[in-house]
């Protein structure tokens, strides 16, 4: 796991340096999770710009340039407040069988679903396809127990105004910003279904559940919508007994945007220590925090009114990111963290999953 | 009809000057339609500020200060682009019976509906109450024929996040920005029902129609939502054979945001001339244009893609106002016009009603 | 000191309840510091709306209604993220001489400067007038030592586009958003001068210093600009040996937006405990945190790039508030805190003063 | 001259179709002027995304792929309101000498200046370099008389927060949004100098003039700033007696944002007719309008107050584009026009140059 700051959405210089130095073998890259500095909403093209810049850079570096599309790219827009733009690059290599891992450590599985039709986005169909994909990625990661899955990051599509047929009436039209919530919500429920956090029966045909019944949620799903893709790209992160990685992942669930305890617990679970930059006393080093944020749908936080849902100037997902990123960054004293906005069915209403990745001392 | 520029939302100095000079008798004021410089969306408090400033100023000017609440206040937020903040004050006085009008001229009727419950906003119930109110206001205005109604301006409520019960799930919750469209849409259909532009049957229970079937619309409704009221305040503007006003109103329907012909026709119908500031050759003087604007829900205008519906930084109602106000202002060479955003069921999709008020030479 | 949540900018119901119950004697009110939900920038009219609503409510409650203008009103716009809109009401009453205070406690002094001309805003003249006002307020508060001043809250004017003469050229014109920074900066340096944190010589004629040389700053100034006033309204908060108040104020200086240690120290200094809602083990209860926030002018925080200064969609003062409010709220587990944006010459670049007010067990 | 609508900033499909059909020879392309759907301000990466997408597409189409950098790319962000995203592609081919032109027609010259240092942006140095470039491009275009230059389009750099050295103080720091105005202003004065619209003496060392004295301006300059380049890219458009192009360009100067007469005159000068889509009676066809827009720096338009300069939610350049694009589009009944915001020293204060390109019947 490599964390690399970026100067612009199309900045690949940091990655290039690591590849030139031989630290990263480009052929070992399985996924890139990044924060880019667009608005993180419908008309955010920095995500697509970053992905196409990465692909244009990586393709010629690979043995087989066509393999550039096998990598999972999750660009989450929105670096509000202190949130610092960066990429987290995940690599995977086969090791000799006699390298027996002493304890479970980080393992990654990926999956690309098929493209979705416009009217499939945010529906039961999407839940199903994602659930299948999550299971496939778990298998690839060598994770058999749901309890060993600590974070499932998904990039999912949205529906733009122009994607929908111009018609004399407005029936069945979806607001494009709302389509992001529906897509994130269905994807998250797909994770919940795969991990048996919800049942088929609870979901019904999906219509009364998706972005409706927030009592149903996944404790590890993190989904992010964008116009730069039509399918879902899935990355399962967990600890596997078969992995000999130096990294360990832990997670917890924030009950609300100011739930500092959950963040602290996730860090500790991974072996890290809050407030410590660099190595802690155990020789472990926190690499990144991955988490979700949302403006509490009740309009309140800790019993006090917040104004995010009634703000017509700034989208509430932007403000949610600013808040949770500031809280997380203040705890780990590092603003280069991954916080994504819109936590529909990802943790309880107003809260969200939080994961910590730590490099353990060998 | 008096048009008065304002320096801030709470500026009543212009009105005060006219009252001090004796030009306006405060007891004759029946309605004030204004443009204030907030965002025109959910968290726009300039509308309420303007209304409370007007009321605080006017109450002590009236014979009976409690009558300050009988006046209809329609503050429409959003002075995007060249749109210049102002108030249009409408007065009404009884005249001697022997003042026989030579031709139909401007007449005004007003009505305040009851307050609506949160779950009545944007529903069939609202349509019904508004329709009753429009009929009542027509009667008050001495207008018996629907054809003589040229503009029906309504201020209607919206639903804030905090207005809705905090619940474990999200069911039946309405996005606050969306609630503005629903409220405007239902109010407009109320006008359409009163003026027999739509039938009870076409409306059904409202659910499949309101902000769904834009083939149903009124050609004279102009509705504007705000958090500063819970009821609907209605102002019917038409020409009545019983009125001896110096003013005449005309109207037309813009088919799209760039429909200059409709604007020109409305101006001409009122006796005015486009591009002429002050008196035209006939001695008539255009006072104000009142019209509605919206981003075409098809995502296209004149066959070209527009980006307003996918813009997560600027609400599409704001952009629609900027566009139509610029077009209208360029035609009449006056940026102090009334343009309100969000034309659901007000004119055809993407278009909207436009009215012109002209002071005729005596 | 009373903290009261508000439902809208013009909501005075909470204050009314306390006055009706007899908890607050309206004649004892010396100042109100509030957070209102506008954008906190140039076109924020929620501040003026709140002030006029408070004045309209309070005037008839006072023995002498004209005294309503003797109260200092500091409305700071911008409740980004979790920041919850509220008022903090400060009262002051004379006590019998034989009530001998056991330890220094909260004391308040206020001052209203003269109105400033447009071309005085943000200049050396403003520094001078503010410095005089601060000294006057200190005297009123019974605070003789600069070290006993823990927070100086100032509301200062801004310059709107329309305030400046239309001219053929642009010379000497100030951008209205920039005028806020200049006004805040000069006001803060006025505090610094009064408290001998800077010298007359260091300031020179002000031109090379104000919003230029951020090495000069006050450790207790908190200044907030708005269009709702033309003068500066000053509130000095400190601990005085002559005060027998139940409240104590402490303060510290945040070195950057994520400086959690400074916040913790300020809370502790006041007798409070972080993370404790209600009374702590000593019987003390934290009432409110007052602090300043800004996007680091270096473009970096903790060595990482932030994007706030290059964001043309959201003003950087808004984001700074969202960040620091989230950090403070997470530490005290209360989102109803006072955080104001734009900390020019208020604390070191990127940081800002933070004060805590605590009600001590008697 | 080819006008091509785009579906996203990276959409090259329309250009590809014309190249595949053989209508455009990629080797003949000298410049591309486009409107992309970012905010058109500092953090607009859609411009860079569009340029890199065009380059990635075009390079392999060219005989010599390295020639892809000889093309001038002017991407102007901001498609507010009805403004429809599109590209205008300019090609140039050598013709036989015996093709004697009957009347002057469109001719294009281009020039790339050297990269500018951060502290050169918006200064006298920039004016000088641009002036040299304009003269060079005129020569290339075969235009010897200044009167034959009808539009000079320039893309110029801006200064981001991160481009400037982090320092203990703020001296000599430029606000990044302001840097756009300075860069546009200096570039425009460079055009004015080259075309003898201003003298060396009038400019002095630039400091008291650039974005200060708006009495100095060019009647044909159109400059647009962006972070995607460090140099200025210049495109001179005029009519040359040596050109045998089917196209003709005309221009005029808008005195204010609602100056419809100037737009009409520019269209007529080019041989086109307003309000006519497709061929007019003369067989001529209007292709595109190129113009500049700005919020009048006086804060007034046609004697009425506008609020654009005090709007802290929406940058004034965005609103200016929305306004002028709506006016232009309403006149030519086509929303696919090029309108760029920020007209410092480009036309009189509040106004801007407007050019029309028309394909003449052979």
PDB file of N, CA and C in Angstrom, chain A residues 270-343:
ATOM      1  N   UNK A 270      -5.979  -1.886  13.935  1.00  0.00           N
ATOM      2  CA  UNK A 270      -5.005  -2.134  12.865  1.00  0.00           C
ATOM      3  C   UNK A 270      -3.576  -2.170  13.405  1.00  0.00           C
ATOM      4  N   UNK A 271      -3.427  -1.810  14.680  1.00  0.00           N
ATOM      5  CA  UNK A 271      -2.089  -1.802  15.258  1.00  0.00           C
ATOM      6  C   UNK A 271      -1.475  -0.424  15.354  1.00  0.00           C
ATOM      7  N   UNK A 272      -2.211   0.571  14.938  1.00  0.00           N
ATOM      8  CA  UNK A 272      -1.694   1.934  14.952  1.00  0.00           C
ATOM      9  C   UNK A 272      -2.053   2.672  16.231  1.00  0.00           C
ATOM     10  N   UNK A 273      -1.546   3.891  16.338  1.00  0.00           N
ATOM     11  CA  UNK A 273      -1.796   4.739  17.496  1.00  0.00           C
ATOM     12  C   UNK A 273      -2.233   6.109  16.991  1.00  0.00           C
ATOM     13  N   UNK A 274      -3.277   6.671  17.604  1.00  0.00           N
ATOM     14  CA  UNK A 274      -3.738   7.992  17.150  1.00  0.00           C
ATOM     15  C   UNK A 274      -2.736   9.069  17.554  1.00  0.00           C
ATOM     16  N   UNK A 275      -2.721  10.130  16.776  1.00  0.00           N
ATOM     17  CA  UNK A 275      -1.887  11.287  17.099  1.00  0.00           C
ATOM     18  C   UNK A 275      -0.418  11.071  16.846  1.00  0.00           C
ATOM     19  N   UNK A 276      -0.068   9.910  16.323  1.00  0.00           N
ATOM     20  CA  UNK A 276       1.341   9.621  16.080  1.00  0.00           C
ATOM     21  C   UNK A 276       1.617   9.601  14.587  1.00  0.00           C
ATOM     22  N   UNK A 277       2.455  10.506  14.156  1.00  0.00           N
ATOM     23  CA  UNK A 277       2.855  10.512  12.763  1.00  0.00           C
ATOM     24  C   UNK A 277       4.131   9.686  12.653  1.00  0.00           C
ATOM     25  N   UNK A 278       4.166   8.823  11.664  1.00  0.00           N
ATOM     26  CA  UNK A 278       5.313   7.930  11.539  1.00  0.00           C
ATOM     27  C   UNK A 278       5.126   6.714  12.440  1.00  0.00           C
ATOM     28  N   UNK A 279       6.223   6.106  12.797  1.00  0.00           N
ATOM     29  CA  UNK A 279       6.157   4.862  13.563  1.00  0.00           C
ATOM     30  C   UNK A 279       5.712   5.078  15.005  1.00  0.00           C
ATOM     31  N   UNK A 280       4.884   4.202  15.531  1.00  0.00           N
ATOM     32  CA  UNK A 280       4.546   4.282  16.962  1.00  0.00           C
ATOM     33  C   UNK A 280       5.523   3.412  17.771  1.00  0.00           C
ATOM     34  N   UNK A 281       5.279   3.316  19.042  1.00  0.00           N
ATOM     35  CA  UNK A 281       6.227   2.598  19.910  1.00  0.00           C
ATOM     36  C   UNK A 281       6.409   1.136  19.514  1.00  0.00           C
ATOM     37  N   UNK A 282       5.362   0.571  18.911  1.00  0.00           N
ATOM     38  CA  UNK A 282       5.459  -0.829  18.491  1.00  0.00           C
ATOM     39  C   UNK A 282       6.161  -0.977  17.152  1.00  0.00           C
ATOM     40  N   UNK A 283       6.510   0.152  16.549  1.00  0.00           N
ATOM     41  CA  UNK A 283       7.151   0.075  15.238  1.00  0.00           C
ATOM     42  C   UNK A 283       6.157  -0.004  14.100  1.00  0.00           C
ATOM     43  N   UNK A 284       4.883   0.145  14.444  1.00  0.00           N
ATOM     44  CA  UNK A 284       3.860   0.126  13.393  1.00  0.00           C
ATOM     45  C   UNK A 284       3.631   1.545  12.872  1.00  0.00           C
ATOM     46  N   UNK A 285       3.182   1.649  11.637  1.00  0.00           N
ATOM     47  CA  UNK A 285       2.973   2.959  11.036  1.00  0.00           C
ATOM     48  C   UNK A 285       1.633   3.011  10.317  1.00  0.00           C
ATOM     49  N   UNK A 286       0.800   3.939  10.760  1.00  0.00           N
ATOM     50  CA  UNK A 286      -0.507   4.108  10.132  1.00  0.00           C
ATOM     51  C   UNK A 286      -0.308   4.648   8.722  1.00  0.00           C
ATOM     52  N   UNK A 287      -0.969   4.039   7.743  1.00  0.00           N
ATOM     53  CA  UNK A 287      -0.799   4.470   6.358  1.00  0.00           C
ATOM     54  C   UNK A 287      -1.957   5.355   5.899  1.00  0.00           C
ATOM     55  N   UNK A 288      -3.146   4.878   6.089  1.00  0.00           N
ATOM     56  CA  UNK A 288      -4.282   5.681   5.661  1.00  0.00           C
ATOM     57  C   UNK A 288      -5.534   5.268   6.433  1.00  0.00           C
ATOM     58  N   UNK A 289      -6.479   6.210   6.470  1.00  0.00           N
ATOM     59  CA  UNK A 289      -7.813   5.951   7.000  1.00  0.00           C
ATOM     60  C   UNK A 289      -8.755   6.009   5.811  1.00  0.00           C
ATOM     61  N   UNK A 290      -9.680   5.078   5.745  1.00  0.00           N
ATOM     62  CA  UNK A 290     -10.694   5.092   4.695  1.00  0.00           C
ATOM     63  C   UNK A 290     -12.045   5.185   5.385  1.00  0.00           C
ATOM     64  N   UNK A 291     -12.832   6.197   5.062  1.00  0.00           N
ATOM     65  CA  UNK A 291     -14.142   6.226   5.718  1.00  0.00           C
ATOM     66  C   UNK A 291     -15.193   6.993   4.957  1.00  0.00           C
ATOM     67  N   UNK A 292     -16.404   6.840   5.407  1.00  0.00           N
ATOM     68  CA  UNK A 292     -17.573   7.445   4.780  1.00  0.00           C
ATOM     69  C   UNK A 292     -18.155   8.514   5.685  1.00  0.00           C
ATOM     70  N   UNK A 293     -18.819   9.479   5.043  1.00  0.00           N
ATOM     71  CA  UNK A 293     -19.385  10.600   5.782  1.00  0.00           C
ATOM     72  C   UNK A 293     -20.731  10.968   5.193  1.00  0.00           C
ATOM     73  N   UNK A 294     -21.636  11.396   6.044  1.00  0.00           N
ATOM     74  CA  UNK A 294     -22.880  11.950   5.509  1.00  0.00           C
ATOM     75  C   UNK A 294     -23.494  12.925   6.507  1.00  0.00           C
ATOM     76  N   UNK A 295     -24.273  13.843   5.965  1.00  0.00           N
ATOM     77  CA  UNK A 295     -25.049  14.747   6.792  1.00  0.00           C
ATOM     78  C   UNK A 295     -26.206  13.939   7.354  1.00  0.00           C
ATOM     79  N   UNK A 296     -26.314  13.914   8.672  1.00  0.00           N
ATOM     80  CA  UNK A 296     -27.353  13.097   9.283  1.00  0.00           C
ATOM     81  C   UNK A 296     -28.714  13.411   8.681  1.00  0.00           C
ATOM     82  N   UNK A 297     -29.399  12.366   8.170  1.00  0.00           N
ATOM     83  CA  UNK A 297     -30.697  12.608   7.522  1.00  0.00           C
ATOM     84  C   UNK A 297     -31.778  13.102   8.489  1.00  0.00           C
ATOM     85  N   UNK A 298     -31.522  13.040   9.765  1.00  0.00           N
ATOM     86  CA  UNK A 298     -32.511  13.555  10.721  1.00  0.00           C
ATOM     87  C   UNK A 298     -32.435  15.077  10.819  1.00  0.00           C
ATOM     88  N   UNK A 299     -31.393  15.671  10.272  1.00  0.00           N
ATOM     89  CA  UNK A 299     -31.236  17.123  10.385  1.00  0.00           C
ATOM     90  C   UNK A 299     -30.629  17.524  11.719  1.00  0.00           C
ATOM     91  N   UNK A 300     -30.229  16.535  12.504  1.00  0.00           N
ATOM     92  CA  UNK A 300     -29.646  16.822  13.806  1.00  0.00           C
ATOM     93  C   UNK A 300     -28.378  16.009  14.009  1.00  0.00           C
ATOM     94  N   UNK A 301     -27.485  16.547  14.825  1.00  0.00           N
ATOM     95  CA  UNK A 301     -26.311  15.797  15.247  1.00  0.00           C
ATOM     96  C   UNK A 301     -26.081  16.073  16.730  1.00  0.00           C
ATOM     97  N   UNK A 302     -25.938  15.019  17.491  1.00  0.00           N
ATOM     98  CA  UNK A 302     -25.811  15.120  18.957  1.00  0.00           C
ATOM     99  C   UNK A 302     -26.911  16.024  19.531  1.00  0.00           C
ATOM    100  N   UNK A 303     -28.089  15.906  18.970  1.00  0.00           N
ATOM    101  CA  UNK A 303     -29.230  16.646  19.508  1.00  0.00           C
ATOM    102  C   UNK A 303     -29.328  18.096  19.057  1.00  0.00           C
ATOM    103  N   UNK A 304     -28.380  18.528  18.231  1.00  0.00           N
ATOM    104  CA  UNK A 304     -28.399  19.920  17.762  1.00  0.00           C
ATOM    105  C   UNK A 304     -28.719  19.959  16.267  1.00  0.00           C
ATOM    106  N   UNK A 305     -29.411  20.988  15.851  1.00  0.00           N
ATOM    107  CA  UNK A 305     -29.749  21.167  14.442  1.00  0.00           C
ATOM    108  C   UNK A 305     -28.508  21.428  13.611  1.00  0.00           C
ATOM    109  N   UNK A 306     -28.399  20.746  12.474  1.00  0.00           N
ATOM    110  CA  UNK A 306     -27.395  21.161  11.494  1.00  0.00           C
ATOM    111  C   UNK A 306     -28.128  21.662  10.249  1.00  0.00           C
ATOM    112  N   UNK A 307     -27.422  22.426   9.417  1.00  0.00           N
ATOM    113  CA  UNK A 307     -28.093  23.096   8.295  1.00  0.00           C
ATOM    114  C   UNK A 307     -27.719  22.505   6.939  1.00  0.00           C
ATOM    115  N   UNK A 308     -26.993  21.395   6.957  1.00  0.00           N
ATOM    116  CA  UNK A 308     -26.447  20.875   5.697  1.00  0.00           C
ATOM    117  C   UNK A 308     -27.515  20.475   4.685  1.00  0.00           C
ATOM    118  N   UNK A 309     -28.625  19.920   5.167  1.00  0.00           N
ATOM    119  CA  UNK A 309     -29.638  19.416   4.232  1.00  0.00           C
ATOM    120  C   UNK A 309     -30.471  20.527   3.604  1.00  0.00           C
ATOM    121  N   UNK A 310     -30.442  21.689   4.197  1.00  0.00           N
ATOM    122  CA  UNK A 310     -31.209  22.821   3.646  1.00  0.00           C
ATOM    123  C   UNK A 310     -30.316  23.826   2.941  1.00  0.00           C
ATOM    124  N   UNK A 311     -29.056  23.475   2.744  1.00  0.00           N
ATOM    125  CA  UNK A 311     -28.133  24.404   2.115  1.00  0.00           C
ATOM    126  C   UNK A 311     -28.181  24.222   0.601  1.00  0.00           C
ATOM    127  N   UNK A 312     -28.736  25.194  -0.073  1.00  0.00           N
ATOM    128  CA  UNK A 312     -28.862  25.099  -1.536  1.00  0.00           C
ATOM    129  C   UNK A 312     -27.639  25.663  -2.248  1.00  0.00           C
ATOM    130  N   UNK A 313     -26.659  26.137  -1.496  1.00  0.00           N
ATOM    131  CA  UNK A 313     -25.434  26.643  -2.117  1.00  0.00           C
ATOM    132  C   UNK A 313     -24.350  25.576  -2.185  1.00  0.00           C
ATOM    133  N   UNK A 314     -24.294  24.739  -1.154  1.00  0.00           N
ATOM    134  CA  UNK A 314     -23.241  23.732  -1.078  1.00  0.00           C
ATOM    135  C   UNK A 314     -23.897  22.373  -0.841  1.00  0.00           C
ATOM    136  N   UNK A 315     -23.598  21.423  -1.714  1.00  0.00           N
ATOM    137  CA  UNK A 315     -24.182  20.088  -1.590  1.00  0.00           C
ATOM    138  C   UNK A 315     -23.805  19.469  -0.245  1.00  0.00           C
ATOM    139  N   UNK A 316     -24.757  18.782   0.366  1.00  0.00           N
ATOM    140  CA  UNK A 316     -24.493  18.260   1.715  1.00  0.00           C
ATOM    141  C   UNK A 316     -23.410  17.198   1.746  1.00  0.00           C
ATOM    142  N   UNK A 317     -23.215  16.495   0.647  1.00  0.00           N
ATOM    143  CA  UNK A 317     -22.117  15.521   0.644  1.00  0.00           C
ATOM    144  C   UNK A 317     -20.764  16.227   0.759  1.00  0.00           C
ATOM    145  N   UNK A 318     -20.672  17.440   0.211  1.00  0.00           N
ATOM    146  CA  UNK A 318     -19.410  18.182   0.307  1.00  0.00           C
ATOM    147  C   UNK A 318     -19.123  18.552   1.760  1.00  0.00           C
ATOM    148  N   UNK A 319     -20.142  19.051   2.436  1.00  0.00           N
ATOM    149  CA  UNK A 319     -19.960  19.467   3.820  1.00  0.00           C
ATOM    150  C   UNK A 319     -19.667  18.268   4.722  1.00  0.00           C
ATOM    151  N   UNK A 320     -20.340  17.154   4.441  1.00  0.00           N
ATOM    152  CA  UNK A 320     -20.096  15.961   5.246  1.00  0.00           C
ATOM    153  C   UNK A 320     -18.632  15.532   5.143  1.00  0.00           C
ATOM    154  N   UNK A 321     -18.103  15.604   3.941  1.00  0.00           N
ATOM    155  CA  UNK A 321     -16.681  15.262   3.765  1.00  0.00           C
ATOM    156  C   UNK A 321     -15.787  16.216   4.537  1.00  0.00           C
ATOM    157  N   UNK A 322     -16.091  17.507   4.454  1.00  0.00           N
ATOM    158  CA  UNK A 322     -15.262  18.503   5.159  1.00  0.00           C
ATOM    159  C   UNK A 322     -15.225  18.194   6.645  1.00  0.00           C
ATOM    160  N   UNK A 323     -16.385  17.847   7.199  1.00  0.00           N
ATOM    161  CA  UNK A 323     -16.503  17.593   8.635  1.00  0.00           C
ATOM    162  C   UNK A 323     -15.721  16.349   9.041  1.00  0.00           C
ATOM    163  N   UNK A 324     -16.036  15.226   8.421  1.00  0.00           N
ATOM    164  CA  UNK A 324     -15.439  13.969   8.871  1.00  0.00           C
ATOM    165  C   UNK A 324     -13.942  13.947   8.556  1.00  0.00           C
ATOM    166  N   UNK A 325     -13.559  14.531   7.437  1.00  0.00           N
ATOM    167  CA  UNK A 325     -12.123  14.593   7.134  1.00  0.00           C
ATOM    168  C   UNK A 325     -11.390  15.398   8.197  1.00  0.00           C
ATOM    169  N   UNK A 326     -11.999  16.493   8.648  1.00  0.00           N
ATOM    170  CA  UNK A 326     -11.347  17.316   9.676  1.00  0.00           C
ATOM    171  C   UNK A 326     -11.223  16.534  10.979  1.00  0.00           C
ATOM    172  N   UNK A 327     -12.272  15.818  11.332  1.00  0.00           N
ATOM    173  CA  UNK A 327     -12.244  15.043  12.573  1.00  0.00           C
ATOM    174  C   UNK A 327     -11.187  13.947  12.490  1.00  0.00           C
ATOM    175  N   UNK A 328     -11.203  13.193  11.405  1.00  0.00           N
ATOM    176  CA  UNK A 328     -10.232  12.113  11.237  1.00  0.00           C
ATOM    177  C   UNK A 328      -8.812  12.688  11.200  1.00  0.00           C
ATOM    178  N   UNK A 329      -8.621  13.725  10.415  1.00  0.00           N
ATOM    179  CA  UNK A 329      -7.279  14.314  10.280  1.00  0.00           C
ATOM    180  C   UNK A 329      -6.776  14.841  11.614  1.00  0.00           C
ATOM    181  N   UNK A 330      -7.685  15.381  12.420  1.00  0.00           N
ATOM    182  CA  UNK A 330      -7.248  15.908  13.721  1.00  0.00           C
ATOM    183  C   UNK A 330      -6.831  14.775  14.650  1.00  0.00           C
ATOM    184  N   UNK A 331      -7.452  13.644  14.491  1.00  0.00           N
ATOM    185  CA  UNK A 331      -7.126  12.501  15.364  1.00  0.00           C
ATOM    186  C   UNK A 331      -5.808  11.850  14.966  1.00  0.00           C
ATOM    187  N   UNK A 332      -5.596  11.706  13.658  1.00  0.00           N
ATOM    188  CA  UNK A 332      -4.351  11.059  13.223  1.00  0.00           C
ATOM    189  C   UNK A 332      -3.279  12.083  12.860  1.00  0.00           C
ATOM    190  N   UNK A 333      -3.616  13.374  12.988  1.00  0.00           N
ATOM    191  CA  UNK A 333      -2.688  14.471  12.658  1.00  0.00           C
ATOM    192  C   UNK A 333      -2.090  14.305  11.257  1.00  0.00           C
ATOM    193  N   UNK A 334      -3.000  13.986  10.325  1.00  0.00           N
ATOM    194  CA  UNK A 334      -2.597  13.818   8.931  1.00  0.00           C
ATOM    195  C   UNK A 334      -3.810  14.111   8.056  1.00  0.00           C
ATOM    196  N   UNK A 335      -3.742  15.145   7.236  1.00  0.00           N
ATOM    197  CA  UNK A 335      -4.903  15.478   6.394  1.00  0.00           C
ATOM    198  C   UNK A 335      -4.983  14.669   5.100  1.00  0.00           C
ATOM    199  N   UNK A 336      -4.019  13.791   4.878  1.00  0.00           N
ATOM    200  CA  UNK A 336      -4.067  12.980   3.661  1.00  0.00           C
ATOM    201  C   UNK A 336      -4.783  11.669   3.949  1.00  0.00           C
ATOM    202  N   UNK A 337      -6.087  11.769   4.084  1.00  0.00           N
ATOM    203  CA  UNK A 337      -6.923  10.608   4.392  1.00  0.00           C
ATOM    204  C   UNK A 337      -8.013  10.483   3.338  1.00  0.00           C
ATOM    205  N   UNK A 338      -8.591   9.298   3.247  1.00  0.00           N
ATOM    206  CA  UNK A 338      -9.662   9.068   2.279  1.00  0.00           C
ATOM    207  C   UNK A 338     -11.004   9.165   2.980  1.00  0.00           C
ATOM    208  N   UNK A 339     -11.748  10.216   2.685  1.00  0.00           N
ATOM    209  CA  UNK A 339     -13.105  10.369   3.222  1.00  0.00           C
ATOM    210  C   UNK A 339     -14.021  10.643   2.042  1.00  0.00           C
ATOM    211  N   UNK A 340     -15.055   9.868   1.945  1.00  0.00           N
ATOM    212  CA  UNK A 340     -15.968   9.936   0.814  1.00  0.00           C
ATOM    213  C   UNK A 340     -17.358  10.275   1.340  1.00  0.00           C
ATOM    214  N   UNK A 341     -18.120  11.046   0.575  1.00  0.00           N
ATOM    215  CA  UNK A 341     -19.395  11.556   1.067  1.00  0.00           C
ATOM    216  C   UNK A 341     -20.609  10.806   0.543  1.00  0.00           C
ATOM    217  N   UNK A 342     -21.636  10.740   1.357  1.00  0.00           N
ATOM    218  CA  UNK A 342     -22.870  10.066   0.959  1.00  0.00           C
ATOM    219  C   UNK A 342     -22.863   8.646   1.438  1.00  0.00           C
ATOM    220  N   UNK A 343     -23.344   8.409   2.659  1.00  0.00           N
ATOM    221  CA  UNK A 343     -23.178   7.105   3.304  1.00  0.00           C
ATOM    222  C   UNK A 343     -24.505   6.341   3.400  1.00  0.00           C
TER     223      UNK A 343
END
